[in-house]
CSV table of C-alpha atoms in Angstrom, one decimal:
chain,number,residue,atom,x,y,z
H,1,MET,CA,-55.6,51.6,25.6
H,2,SER,CA,-54.7,48.9,23.2
H,3,GLU,CA,-54.5,49.7,19.6
H,4,PRO,CA,-57.4,48.5,17.4
H,5,PRO,CA,-56.5,45.5,15.2
H,6,LEU,CA,-55.4,46.4,11.7
H,7,SER,CA,-58.1,46.1,9.1
H,8,ARG,CA,-57.8,43.5,6.4
H,9,LYS,CA,-56.6,46.0,3.9
H,10,ALA,CA,-54.0,47.4,6.3
H,11,GLN,CA,-52.6,44.1,7.4
H,12,PRO,CA,-48.9,43.7,6.4
H,13,TYR,CA,-48.0,41.1,3.8
H,14,THR,CA,-46.6,37.9,5.3
H,15,ALA,CA,-45.3,34.7,3.9
H,16,GLU,CA,-48.8,33.4,3.9
H,17,THR,CA,-50.4,36.4,2.3
H,18,THR,CA,-47.7,37.1,-0.3
H,19,PRO,CA,-48.9,35.6,-3.6
H,20,ARG,CA,-46.8,32.7,-4.8
H,21,ARG,CA,-45.4,33.3,-8.3
H,22,PRO,CA,-43.1,30.4,-9.1
H,23,GLY,CA,-45.6,29.0,-11.6
H,24,LEU,CA,-45.8,32.3,-13.5
H,25,LEU,CA,-42.0,32.6,-13.5
H,26,LEU,CA,-41.7,29.0,-14.8
H,27,ALA,CA,-44.2,29.7,-17.6
H,28,VAL,CA,-42.4,32.9,-18.6
H,29,ALA,CA,-39.1,31.0,-18.7
H,30,ALA,CA,-40.6,28.2,-20.7
H,31,GLY,CA,-42.1,30.7,-23.2
H,32,LEU,CA,-38.7,32.4,-23.6
H,33,CYS,CA,-36.9,29.1,-24.2
H,34,TRP,CA,-39.5,28.0,-26.8
H,35,ALA,CA,-39.3,31.4,-28.5
H,36,CYS,CA,-35.5,31.3,-28.6
H,37,ALA,CA,-35.5,27.7,-29.9
H,38,LEU,CA,-38.0,28.5,-32.6
H,39,ALA,CA,-36.0,31.7,-33.6
H,40,ALA,CA,-32.9,29.6,-33.9
H,41,LEU,CA,-34.8,27.1,-36.0
H,42,LEU,CA,-36.2,29.8,-38.3
H,43,THR,CA,-32.8,31.3,-39.0
H,44,GLY,CA,-32.1,28.5,-41.4
H,45,GLN,CA,-28.5,28.2,-40.1
H,46,LEU,CA,-29.2,24.8,-38.5
H,47,GLY,CA,-28.7,21.8,-40.7
H,48,PRO,CA,-26.8,18.5,-41.2
H,49,SER,CA,-23.7,20.4,-42.4
H,50,LEU,CA,-23.4,22.2,-39.1
H,51,PRO,CA,-20.5,20.6,-37.0
H,52,LEU,CA,-21.6,18.6,-34.0
H,53,THR,CA,-19.9,21.0,-31.5
H,54,ALA,CA,-21.0,24.2,-33.3
H,55,PRO,CA,-22.2,26.8,-30.7
H,56,LEU,CA,-25.6,27.3,-32.5
H,57,ARG,CA,-26.3,23.6,-32.5
H,58,LEU,CA,-25.4,23.2,-28.8
H,59,ILE,CA,-27.4,26.3,-27.8
H,60,PHE,CA,-30.4,25.0,-29.8
H,61,CYS,CA,-30.3,21.6,-28.0
H,62,VAL,CA,-30.0,23.3,-24.6
H,63,LEU,CA,-32.9,25.6,-25.3
H,64,VAL,CA,-35.1,22.7,-26.5
H,65,LEU,CA,-34.3,20.6,-23.4
H,66,ALA,CA,-34.8,23.5,-21.1
H,67,ALA,CA,-38.1,24.4,-22.7
H,68,GLY,CA,-39.3,20.8,-22.4
H,69,LEU,CA,-38.3,20.5,-18.8
H,70,LEU,CA,-39.9,23.8,-17.8
H,71,THR,CA,-43.1,22.9,-19.6
H,72,PHE,CA,-43.7,19.2,-18.7
H,73,VAL,CA,-42.1,18.8,-15.2
H,74,PRO,CA,-44.5,21.3,-13.6
H,75,PHE,CA,-47.4,19.5,-15.2
H,76,GLN,CA,-46.2,16.2,-13.9
H,77,GLN,CA,-45.7,17.5,-10.3
H,78,ARG,CA,-48.8,19.6,-10.2
H,79,LEU,CA,-51.2,17.0,-11.6
H,80,GLN,CA,-49.4,13.9,-10.2
H,81,LEU,CA,-49.2,12.4,-13.7
H,82,PRO,CA,-46.1,10.2,-13.8
H,83,GLY,CA,-44.3,9.8,-17.1
H,84,VAL,CA,-45.4,13.1,-18.6
H,85,ALA,CA,-42.0,14.8,-18.3
H,86,LEU,CA,-40.1,11.9,-19.8
H,87,GLU,CA,-42.4,11.5,-22.8
H,88,GLY,CA,-42.8,15.3,-23.3
H,89,VAL,CA,-39.1,16.2,-23.1
H,90,THR,CA,-37.9,13.2,-25.2
H,91,GLY,CA,-40.6,13.7,-27.8
H,92,THR,CA,-40.2,17.4,-28.3
H,93,PHE,CA,-36.4,17.1,-28.4
H,94,LEU,CA,-36.5,14.4,-31.0
H,95,PHE,CA,-39.1,16.2,-33.1
H,96,LEU,CA,-37.4,19.6,-33.2
H,97,TYR,CA,-33.9,18.1,-33.5
H,98,THR,CA,-35.1,16.0,-36.5
H,99,ILE,CA,-36.6,19.0,-38.2
H,100,ALA,CA,-33.6,21.2,-37.5
H,101,ILE,CA,-30.7,18.8,-38.2
H,102,VAL,CA,-31.8,15.7,-40.1
H,103,PRO,CA,-32.2,16.1,-43.8
H,104,PRO,CA,-35.9,15.8,-44.9
H,105,PRO,CA,-36.8,12.5,-46.6
H,106,ASN,CA,-37.1,12.6,-50.4
H,107,ALA,CA,-38.5,9.1,-50.9
H,108,TRP,CA,-41.4,7.2,-49.5
H,109,LEU,CA,-41.6,5.3,-46.2
H,110,LEU,CA,-40.4,1.9,-47.6
H,111,SER,CA,-37.2,3.3,-49.0
H,112,LEU,CA,-34.6,2.0,-46.5
H,113,PRO,CA,-32.5,5.2,-46.3
H,114,GLU,CA,-35.6,7.2,-45.4
H,115,LEU,CA,-37.2,4.7,-43.1
H,116,PRO,CA,-35.4,5.8,-39.9
H,117,VAL,CA,-36.4,9.4,-40.4
H,118,TYR,CA,-40.1,8.6,-40.7
H,119,VAL,CA,-39.9,6.2,-37.7
H,120,ILE,CA,-38.1,8.8,-35.5
H,121,MET,CA,-40.6,11.5,-36.5
H,122,ALA,CA,-43.6,9.3,-35.8
H,123,LEU,CA,-42.2,8.2,-32.5
H,124,ALA,CA,-41.3,11.8,-31.5
H,125,LEU,CA,-44.8,13.0,-32.4
H,126,TRP,CA,-46.4,10.1,-30.5
H,127,TRP,CA,-44.5,10.9,-27.3
H,128,SER,CA,-44.8,14.7,-27.5
H,129,ILE,CA,-48.5,14.8,-28.5
H,130,SER,CA,-49.4,12.2,-25.8
H,131,ALA,CA,-47.6,14.1,-23.1
H,132,ALA,CA,-49.2,17.5,-24.2
H,133,VAL,CA,-52.8,16.2,-24.3
H,134,LEU,CA,-52.6,14.0,-21.2
H,135,PRO,CA,-53.4,16.8,-18.7
H,136,VAL,CA,-56.3,18.0,-20.9
H,137,VAL,CA,-57.6,14.4,-21.2
H,138,TYR,CA,-57.3,13.8,-17.5
H,139,TRP,CA,-59.1,17.2,-16.8
H,140,LEU,CA,-61.9,16.4,-19.3
H,141,GLY,CA,-62.4,13.0,-17.8
H,142,GLY,CA,-63.0,14.4,-14.4
H,143,ARG,CA,-65.9,16.4,-15.9
H,144,LEU,CA,-67.4,14.1,-18.5
H,145,PHE,CA,-67.5,10.8,-16.6
H,146,ARG,CA,-70.1,10.4,-13.8
H,147,GLN,CA,-68.4,7.5,-12.0
H,148,ARG,CA,-65.8,8.8,-9.6
H,149,ALA,CA,-63.5,5.9,-10.4
H,150,ARG,CA,-63.5,6.8,-14.1
H,151,GLN,CA,-63.0,10.5,-13.3
H,152,TYR,CA,-59.7,9.9,-11.6
H,153,ASP,CA,-58.6,6.9,-13.7
H,154,LEU,CA,-55.0,7.7,-14.6
H,155,ARG,CA,-54.7,4.6,-16.7
H,156,ARG,CA,-57.7,5.6,-18.8
H,157,ALA,CA,-56.4,9.1,-19.3
H,158,ARG,CA,-52.9,7.8,-20.3
H,159,ARG,CA,-54.4,5.4,-22.7
H,160,GLN,CA,-56.6,8.0,-24.4
H,161,ALA,CA,-53.7,10.4,-24.7
H,162,HIS,CA,-51.6,7.7,-26.3
H,163,GLU,CA,-54.4,7.0,-28.7
H,164,ILE,CA,-54.5,10.7,-29.8
H,165,GLY,CA,-50.7,10.6,-30.2
H,166,ALA,CA,-50.9,7.4,-32.1
H,167,LEU,CA,-53.4,9.0,-34.6
H,168,VAL,CA,-50.9,11.8,-35.3
H,169,ALA,CA,-48.0,9.3,-35.6
H,170,LEU,CA,-50.0,7.1,-38.0
H,171,ALA,CA,-50.8,10.2,-40.1
H,172,VAL,CA,-47.0,10.7,-40.5
H,173,LEU,CA,-46.6,7.1,-41.6
H,174,LEU,CA,-49.5,7.5,-44.0
H,175,ALA,CA,-47.8,10.6,-45.4
H,176,GLY,CA,-44.6,8.5,-45.8
H,177,LEU,CA,-46.6,5.9,-47.8
H,178,ARG,CA,-48.0,8.7,-49.9
H,179,ALA,CA,-51.5,7.6,-48.7
H,180,LEU,CA,-52.4,10.5,-46.4
H,181,ARG,CA,-56.0,11.1,-47.5
H,182,PRO,CA,-59.1,12.1,-45.5
H,183,ILE,CA,-60.8,8.7,-45.8
H,184,PRO,CA,-57.9,6.6,-44.4
H,185,LEU,CA,-57.4,9.1,-41.6
H,186,VAL,CA,-61.0,9.1,-40.7
H,187,LEU,CA,-61.0,5.3,-40.7
H,188,LEU,CA,-58.0,5.2,-38.4
H,189,ALA,CA,-59.7,7.7,-36.0
H,190,LEU,CA,-62.9,5.5,-36.0
H,191,LEU,CA,-60.8,2.4,-35.3
H,192,LEU,CA,-59.2,4.1,-32.3
H,193,ILE,CA,-62.6,5.3,-31.0
H,194,VAL,CA,-64.1,1.8,-31.3
H,195,ALA,CA,-61.0,0.4,-29.5
H,196,GLU,CA,-61.4,3.0,-26.7
H,197,LEU,CA,-65.1,2.2,-26.3
H,198,LEU,CA,-64.2,-1.5,-25.9
H,199,PHE,CA,-61.6,-0.6,-23.4
H,200,LEU,CA,-64.1,1.4,-21.4
H,201,SER,CA,-66.6,-1.4,-21.5
H,202,PHE,CA,-64.4,-4.3,-20.5
H,203,ILE,CA,-61.6,-2.8,-18.4
H,204,ASP,CA,-62.3,-1.7,-14.8
H,205,ALA,CA,-61.3,1.8,-13.7
H,206,GLU,CA,-58.1,2.2,-11.8
H,207,PRO,CA,-58.0,5.5,-9.8
H,208,GLY,CA,-54.8,7.4,-10.1
């Protein structure tokens, strides 16, 4: 007599039934890199006086780059969102490196010695925030818009993510001008919202 087939519970694990865990491992590795980078930042030993080839400085740069790659590259590959990794890695590296190494500005934005610091910080936040919110904006668009073309419009999602990043970058510039107040910030947000409504009204959807 032939043996009865194995039940579903008794079936051996195969390559198809074994759960895939590379995403979980990448998330754990990214979390460890972020934690180590933040720990190095909080030690207070990083600064402009640290030599360029100092081990702590090199380790910090490697950790930040590794954390950015492990965070944004999987997002780009999984969601098919080109440009997320480049903006995310570049933005987070510039932001954390500026905080850790570059002396904080002591004067306002229009002071020439301080202007590059404000510009780099604003650019870094624009890139990193845009890359971080792009998957969320793309996912929300697929559920809030009724038109299928709008749901999968990659250009629309990228534009809206850049608008959110621009709001944060403009807030940094307002802080550099000593003009960061609720009213100017709300006016900037309203301006971006109106601009986005005009884009949605006059620009056709482009599916990603």
